[in-house]
Amino acid sequence: MLTLSILLFPILAALLVLAVGGKQAKQIAFLGALVELGLSGYAFFSFVPDATSQFAFDYPWIAAGSIRFSAGIDGVSLLLVVLTGLLTPLIILSAFRHTYERPAVFYALILFMQAALMGVFTARDAFLFYLYFEAALIPIYFLAASWGGENRIAVTFKFFVYTIFGSLFMLVALVYLYFKTSTAAGLHSSAITDLYNLTLSATEQTWIFWAFFIAFAIKMPVFPFHTWQPDTYVESPTPATMLLAGIMLKMGVYGVIRLLLPIVPEGVNLWGTTAIVLSVIGIVYGAIIAIRQRDIKRLIAYSSFSHVGLMAAGVFSQTSYGIQGALVQMLAHGINVVGMFFVADIIASRTNTRLLDQMGGITRYTPKLTVYFMILLLGSVALPLTNGFVGEFLLLAGVFEYNNILGAVAGLTIIFGAVYMLRLFQKAMFGKTTEITTGFKDVSGSESWVFIPLCIMVFWIGLVPNSFLKLTEPAVANLLQFIK
């Protein structure tokens, strides 16, 4: 029943926030998110490292079609459940420093978003996965469209059309796979494990591969399906940007691991190299554009696009290193990117600009912000003993095992990442103070409480990576049996 509680509690908390409303909305939302963090933490510390689905439930949903409301947590989903549980209260806490119109609706949408994300990461039925996959789009659309920047309507409409369009391909593939199954009772099944056991021709696997790939590549995003991402990240309010970059993009990577690889292994063998090439192009392309950015928020957006390219390449390498690395890196990237966007929000709100050319000398007034910023930056550039190093090392090992040349090109992410991140730090924090940075106020107590857990996680994952890797290894090994 733990998984059911994890799915239902954010919805109940969101309804309570809407019912109470007013100034208490954010406090209730934060308390609700803390309870959800407690449930996620209990799942993490109680999880037995094996390949089974734990804390599961299974109820009839559409009985006539043998479609079930079934969910559970295994080694593939565990770290993403923990990531969603950890980041949501921190994102809500980071929003306390701003005053939003209709705060009850704003914070309720964040909690509804959390519930949908938890559903994606725990669903054991393919149609339930699809339901939550689409449901996650609704809260983030309204968060961006209602509280975003000047161009929010056009940007969010593009984002909505892109993602809905891609998801329709996945729905067609899932319906086709559903009618290919047959149970002992002569019924069809939408259980994800039953889809793994289907025997599909090379032609079938090819078009299903592309149907899944387009849906997940848009969500991650992977080059050239990324054009919605930078503008959406920039125009959205910072809490929505954090949800998008910190958690939502992981749905795409997770979908590849959970559905695409084990259902169409021959399709992956035929077209996986193409997917890796596109991912590696995205790594280099995103990094080069990030280096040239003057807008701090857009720079971080392109850095996120570059990093997710490496995750995608590692997953499509079909190696234990690559998939394990992707799972750990999704956790690490979520922590780092949320912290970086919070740094950008603090600087922008205090200076009324996001342009690096107008900043400088902030570190003279901000010893605490400087330390937090540097720790998160070092994690982002994969310095050894930080969280980013573990995932990137495994991902690059996986891509190298698949193809040395692609691995070498993907390895450029470390060099490029150091360039644009250190340039960001140098431009914003060092040099001469400007008119708008003179007397810059250091972080407050509530702002520090957002950074402190993130910085702890940077070192926990970097110093004791086996506390996470040991939980994912059996599930990944079991998954590889369907892939190869």
XYZ file of C-alpha atoms in Angstrom:
484
model
C 0.000 0.000 0.000
C 3.001 2.290 0.218
C 2.999 2.924 -3.527
C -0.734 3.682 -3.456
C -0.132 6.176 -0.647
C 2.658 7.804 -2.654
C 0.284 8.200 -5.607
C -2.758 9.454 -3.706
C -1.301 11.674 -0.998
C -0.161 14.561 -3.281
C -3.658 14.661 -4.806
C -5.262 14.869 -1.352
C -2.763 17.547 -0.314
C -3.498 19.534 -3.486
C -7.246 19.371 -2.829
C -6.657 20.549 0.739
C -4.565 23.466 -0.541
C -7.401 24.452 -2.888
C -9.982 24.116 -0.118
C -8.091 26.212 2.442
C -6.485 28.686 0.006
C -5.252 32.099 1.058
C -1.934 32.758 2.730
C -1.850 29.266 4.229
C -1.697 27.604 0.795
C 2.072 27.483 0.526
C 2.569 26.219 4.078
C 0.047 23.412 3.567
C 1.608 22.523 0.223
C 5.062 22.418 1.800
C 3.893 20.202 4.669
C 2.157 17.898 2.216
C 5.316 17.636 0.124
C 7.328 16.855 3.270
C 4.985 13.962 4.084
C 5.447 12.688 0.526
C 9.209 12.981 1.019
C 8.837 10.852 4.148
C 6.954 8.183 2.192
C 9.605 8.217 -0.555
C 12.374 8.045 2.025
C 10.705 5.063 3.691
C 10.584 3.313 0.300
C 14.277 4.029 -0.221
C 15.483 2.762 3.145
C 13.104 -0.227 3.182
C 13.835 -1.329 -0.360
C 15.344 -4.801 -0.739
C 17.957 -4.817 -3.550
C 16.484 -7.342 -5.976
C 14.698 -7.361 -9.336
C 11.150 -7.548 -7.976
C 8.514 -4.842 -7.841
C 7.998 -3.919 -4.185
C 5.310 -2.047 -2.182
C 3.001 -2.920 -5.078
C -0.765 -2.926 -5.534
C -2.954 -4.321 -8.294
C -6.653 -3.511 -8.782
C -9.041 -3.992 -11.729
C -9.416 -0.804 -13.755
C -11.096 -1.667 -17.062
C -12.031 -5.267 -16.303
C -13.492 -6.033 -19.742
C -10.163 -5.217 -21.345
C -7.997 -6.777 -18.612
C -6.469 -3.344 -17.993
C -5.429 -2.871 -14.384
C -4.604 -0.077 -11.958
C -1.270 -1.583 -11.002
C 1.877 0.064 -9.680
C 4.993 -0.735 -7.681
C 8.593 0.302 -7.124
C 11.603 -1.607 -8.451
C 15.273 -0.758 -8.823
C 14.673 1.117 -12.081
C 12.024 3.412 -10.603
C 13.262 3.781 -7.009
C 15.754 6.611 -7.527
C 13.233 8.603 -9.562
C 10.613 8.213 -6.848
C 13.181 9.492 -4.352
C 14.147 12.359 -6.697
C 10.514 13.446 -7.093
C 9.898 13.191 -3.363
C 13.043 15.171 -2.530
C 12.800 17.964 -5.065
C 9.120 18.860 -4.755
C 9.270 20.298 -1.199
C 12.477 22.143 -2.090
C 10.826 23.613 -5.200
C 7.829 24.712 -3.111
C 10.137 26.203 -0.459
C 12.097 28.067 -3.145
C 8.833 29.678 -4.281
C 8.172 31.192 -0.837
C 10.320 34.199 -1.728
C 7.892 35.211 -4.488
C 4.287 36.328 -4.328
C 2.104 34.583 -6.898
C -1.446 35.438 -7.864
C -3.899 32.672 -6.930
C -1.320 30.943 -4.692
C -3.636 28.030 -3.855
C -3.935 27.110 -7.536
C -0.194 27.586 -8.075
C 0.884 25.261 -5.264
C -1.904 22.748 -5.933
C -0.711 22.403 -9.520
C 2.791 21.566 -8.260
C 1.346 18.801 -6.073
C -0.830 17.477 -8.907
C 2.318 17.437 -11.036
C 4.123 15.436 -8.347
C 1.322 12.865 -8.263
C 1.442 12.414 -12.043
C 5.231 12.042 -12.020
C 5.042 9.426 -9.275
C 2.489 7.597 -11.397
C 4.781 7.534 -14.416
C 7.663 6.126 -12.383
C 5.647 3.415 -10.624
C 3.063 2.246 -13.211
C 3.159 -1.467 -14.063
C 0.398 -1.237 -16.679
C 1.227 0.314 -20.059
C -2.005 2.282 -20.337
C -1.658 3.524 -16.762
C 1.841 4.675 -17.686
C 0.411 6.521 -20.672
C -2.344 8.106 -18.557
C 0.139 9.512 -16.059
C 2.572 10.444 -18.841
C -0.109 12.689 -20.360
C -1.495 13.853 -17.017
C 1.907 15.298 -16.071
C 1.613 17.703 -18.994
C -1.559 19.419 -17.724
C -0.265 21.023 -14.474
C 3.011 22.156 -16.023
C 1.146 23.684 -18.969
C -1.017 25.820 -16.684
C 1.938 26.749 -14.445
C 3.879 28.018 -17.454
C 0.936 29.610 -19.259
C -0.494 31.382 -16.206
C 2.605 32.541 -14.327
C 5.241 32.672 -17.077
C 6.916 35.518 -18.932
C 5.697 37.812 -21.688
C 5.840 35.171 -24.442
C 4.375 32.417 -22.276
C 1.269 31.718 -24.378
C 3.094 31.100 -27.660
C 5.891 29.165 -25.974
C 3.645 26.921 -23.884
C 1.385 26.252 -26.863
C 4.414 25.040 -28.826
C 5.454 22.877 -25.869
C 1.939 21.440 -25.561
C 1.630 20.640 -29.268
C 5.087 19.045 -29.401
C 4.475 16.737 -26.463
C 0.900 15.781 -27.357
C 1.979 15.051 -30.930
C 4.796 12.790 -29.762
C 2.641 10.997 -27.210
C 0.088 10.028 -29.870
C 2.766 7.897 -31.549
C 3.309 6.094 -28.259
C -0.431 5.535 -27.805
C -0.729 3.964 -31.261
C 2.197 1.645 -30.450
C 0.720 0.666 -27.072
C -2.693 -0.124 -28.572
C -1.034 -2.269 -31.254
C 1.032 -4.126 -28.650
C -2.028 -4.624 -26.468
C -3.875 -6.420 -29.269
C -0.806 -8.593 -29.918
C -0.947 -10.038 -26.397
C -3.024 -13.013 -25.348
C -3.506 -14.414 -21.853
C -4.489 -17.946 -20.814
C -8.103 -16.763 -20.564
C -8.003 -15.572 -24.163
C -7.938 -11.896 -23.185
C -5.460 -9.188 -24.064
C -3.100 -7.693 -21.471
C -1.538 -4.285 -21.002
C 0.806 -5.349 -18.198
C 4.259 -4.037 -19.057
C 5.880 -7.392 -18.250
C 3.549 -9.111 -20.725
C 4.636 -6.694 -23.431
C 8.248 -7.738 -22.781
C 7.421 -11.321 -23.801
C 5.880 -10.510 -27.179
C 7.456 -11.920 -30.320
C 7.550 -9.151 -32.926
C 8.926 -9.114 -36.459
C 11.767 -6.796 -37.478
C 9.303 -4.590 -39.354
C 7.019 -4.330 -36.342
C 9.916 -3.561 -34.040
C 11.182 -0.859 -36.383
C 8.013 1.220 -36.469
C 7.301 0.645 -32.774
C 10.865 1.742 -31.993
C 10.306 5.029 -33.803
C 6.875 5.544 -32.259
C 8.355 5.204 -28.775
C 11.532 7.080 -29.631
C 9.742 10.155 -30.968
C 7.525 10.345 -27.863
C 10.428 10.015 -25.440
C 12.935 12.052 -27.471
C 10.578 15.040 -27.401
C 10.134 14.755 -23.653
C 13.866 14.483 -22.823
C 14.554 16.254 -25.315
C 17.020 14.780 -27.829
C 18.291 16.601 -30.922
C 16.480 17.603 -33.176
C 13.301 17.407 -31.058
C 14.545 20.010 -28.582
C 13.334 23.313 -30.027
C 10.512 23.695 -27.477
C 12.852 23.334 -24.501
C 15.006 26.510 -24.146
C 12.121 28.960 -24.582
C 9.845 26.965 -22.270
C 12.502 26.835 -19.551
C 13.177 30.564 -19.851
C 9.557 31.747 -20.027
C 8.223 29.495 -17.249
C 8.276 30.672 -13.625
C 11.324 29.243 -11.900
C 9.434 26.554 -9.894
C 7.924 25.272 -13.158
C 11.354 25.328 -14.805
C 12.700 23.300 -11.891
C 9.927 20.736 -12.317
C 10.587 20.520 -16.060
C 14.367 20.210 -15.880
C 14.695 18.481 -12.524
C 12.052 15.773 -12.888
C 9.834 15.882 -15.976
C 12.549 15.348 -18.590
C 13.460 12.144 -16.745
C 10.141 10.669 -17.892
C 11.623 10.389 -21.381
C 14.809 8.623 -20.277
C 12.814 6.382 -17.945
C 10.383 5.524 -20.739
C 13.237 4.361 -22.951
C 14.540 2.105 -20.182
C 11.146 0.799 -19.070
C 9.402 0.331 -22.433
C 11.508 0.847 -25.532
C 14.607 -1.244 -24.819
C 12.953 -4.446 -23.536
C 9.908 -4.419 -25.864
C 11.748 -3.875 -29.173
C 15.339 -5.125 -28.646
C 15.791 -5.924 -32.334
C 14.528 -2.462 -33.238
C 17.132 -1.017 -30.877
C 19.842 -3.128 -32.526
C 18.770 -1.796 -35.924
C 18.303 1.867 -35.000
C 20.107 2.339 -31.686
C 23.205 3.744 -33.362
C 21.076 6.426 -35.007
C 19.618 7.330 -31.625
C 23.082 7.528 -30.058
C 24.396 9.700 -32.907
C 21.474 12.120 -32.425
C 22.130 12.137 -28.677
C 25.841 12.857 -29.142
C 25.043 15.655 -31.600
C 22.818 17.111 -28.890
C 25.630 16.886 -26.343
C 28.001 18.954 -28.470
C 25.375 21.264 -29.965
C 23.813 22.113 -26.600
C 27.197 22.702 -24.975
C 28.442 25.018 -27.739
C 25.265 27.109 -27.569
C 25.497 27.202 -23.754
C 29.031 28.596 -24.016
C 27.743 31.478 -26.142
C 24.774 32.401 -23.951
C 24.505 35.754 -22.172
C 21.239 34.925 -20.388
C 21.934 32.920 -17.218
C 18.650 30.980 -17.324
C 18.997 30.116 -21.004
C 22.593 28.988 -20.417
C 21.438 26.509 -17.771
C 18.625 25.353 -20.076
C 21.077 24.485 -22.858
C 23.420 22.828 -20.356
C 20.523 20.599 -19.290
C 19.851 19.717 -22.939
C 23.515 18.765 -23.356
C 23.542 16.615 -20.220
C 20.405 14.697 -21.138
C 22.008 13.818 -24.471
C 24.659 11.857 -22.584
C 21.985 10.055 -20.555
C 20.174 9.052 -23.745
C 23.405 7.875 -25.392
C 24.250 5.777 -22.334
C 20.832 4.129 -22.274
C 20.947 3.250 -25.984
C 24.377 1.679 -25.520
C 22.396 -1.248 -24.007
C 25.108 -1.854 -21.440
C 24.886 -2.281 -17.689
C 27.242 0.678 -17.273
C 25.115 2.892 -19.494
C 21.745 2.089 -17.912
C 23.062 2.190 -14.330
C 24.828 5.445 -15.127
C 21.623 6.931 -16.550
C 19.645 6.050 -13.418
C 22.219 7.603 -11.089
C 22.777 10.579 -13.398
C 19.045 11.327 -13.529
C 19.152 11.654 -9.742
C 22.328 13.745 -9.810
C 21.227 15.972 -12.681
C 17.887 16.695 -11.024
C 19.649 17.824 -7.867
C 22.213 19.966 -9.687
C 19.903 21.621 -12.198
C 17.301 22.580 -9.580
C 20.064 24.147 -7.509
C 21.469 25.992 -10.512
C 18.082 27.380 -11.516
C 17.561 28.531 -7.928
C 20.907 30.337 -8.027
C 19.846 31.983 -11.294
C 16.507 33.007 -9.768
C 18.170 34.559 -6.708
C 20.614 36.541 -8.838
C 17.943 37.657 -11.318
C 15.478 38.728 -8.625
C 18.109 40.768 -6.763
C 19.595 42.434 -9.850
C 16.506 42.549 -12.107
C 18.519 41.091 -14.960
C 19.514 37.693 -16.293
C 22.315 39.033 -18.497
C 25.810 37.958 -17.458
C 27.379 41.054 -19.012
C 25.654 43.218 -16.401
C 26.813 41.143 -13.423
C 30.074 40.800 -11.552
C 31.623 40.945 -8.101
C 28.699 39.267 -6.334
C 30.985 36.994 -4.325
C 32.245 39.992 -2.319
C 28.897 40.191 -0.540
C 27.735 36.576 -0.602
C 29.980 34.011 1.113
C 27.090 31.533 1.575
C 25.733 31.847 -1.959
C 29.262 31.488 -3.335
C 29.786 28.187 -1.497
C 26.410 26.755 -2.520
C 26.889 27.888 -6.118
C 30.364 26.355 -6.334
C 29.314 23.006 -4.846
C 26.444 22.660 -7.317
C 28.675 23.807 -10.171
C 31.319 21.211 -9.331
C 28.630 18.538 -9.311
C 27.429 19.756 -12.704
C 30.912 19.516 -14.242
C 31.381 15.999 -12.808
C 34.291 16.696 -10.475
C 35.408 13.441 -8.793
C 33.771 12.864 -5.392
C 30.646 14.783 -6.470
C 27.359 13.341 -7.679
C 27.878 14.205 -11.357
C 31.089 12.192 -11.624
C 29.526 8.818 -10.809
C 26.826 8.961 -13.465
C 28.947 10.549 -16.179
C 31.773 8.039 -15.675
C 29.385 5.104 -16.040
C 27.588 6.694 -18.995
C 30.823 7.354 -20.860
C 32.020 3.824 -20.056
C 28.818 2.479 -21.565
C 29.081 4.586 -24.730
C 32.786 3.686 -25.105
C 31.901 0.010 -24.785
C 29.366 0.477 -27.578
C 31.588 2.551 -29.892
C 34.954 4.174 -29.187
C 34.485 7.112 -31.558
C 31.041 8.007 -30.240
C 32.405 7.629 -26.726
C 35.246 10.035 -27.447
C 32.894 12.657 -28.885
C 30.467 12.221 -25.980
C 33.403 12.722 -23.611
C 33.644 16.305 -24.828
C 30.734 17.028 -22.501
C 33.188 17.152 -19.581
C 35.376 19.772 -21.266
C 32.511 21.850 -22.615
C 30.650 21.613 -19.313
C 33.606 23.021 -17.431
C 33.897 25.861 -19.960
C 30.316 27.130 -19.792
C 29.843 26.541 -16.071
C 33.096 28.182 -15.012
C 32.382 31.040 -17.422
C 28.984 31.440 -15.761
C 30.556 31.533 -12.299
C 33.323 33.908 -13.350
C 30.989 36.369 -15.073
C 28.432 36.458 -12.280
C 30.519 36.146 -9.131
C 33.999 37.515 -9.865
C 35.352 40.694 -11.414
C 34.316 44.248 -10.653
C 30.994 44.999 -9.061
C 28.485 46.852 -11.172
C 25.774 49.289 -10.242
C 23.211 46.533 -9.890
C 25.433 44.092 -7.954
C 26.813 46.529 -5.364
C 25.504 45.556 -1.928
C 24.070 42.265 -3.210
C 22.201 40.542 -0.353
C 23.396 37.068 0.647
C 20.962 34.148 0.878
C 18.391 34.134 3.664
C 17.615 31.298 6.052
C 14.788 29.813 3.972
C 16.925 30.046 0.841
C 19.752 28.212 2.612
C 17.339 25.407 3.520
C 16.789 24.822 -0.173
C 20.510 24.648 -0.874
C 21.657 22.582 2.121
C 19.854 19.308 1.227
C 20.962 19.663 -2.388
C 24.606 20.143 -1.375
C 24.398 17.166 1.004
C 23.147 15.017 -1.862
C 25.984 16.217 -4.114
C 28.509 14.715 -1.709
C 26.453 11.713 -0.572
C 26.119 10.394 -4.125
C 29.720 11.296 -4.949
C 31.312 9.802 -1.844
C 29.065 6.765 -1.284
C 27.726 5.896 -4.755
C 27.213 2.226 -3.889
C 24.380 3.162 -1.540
C 22.443 3.959 -4.741
C 24.050 1.643 -7.296
C 23.421 -1.494 -5.221
C 19.682 -0.754 -5.310
C 19.498 -0.466 -9.100
C 21.924 -3.223 -10.148
C 19.635 -6.298 -9.826
C 16.773 -4.633 -11.714
C 19.115 -3.477 -14.492
C 20.607 -6.971 -14.797
C 17.088 -8.412 -15.081
C 16.157 -5.826 -17.719
C 19.217 -6.649 -19.804
C 17.947 -10.226 -20.143
C 15.115 -8.885 -22.325
C 17.420 -6.609 -24.310
C 20.157 -9.015 -25.354
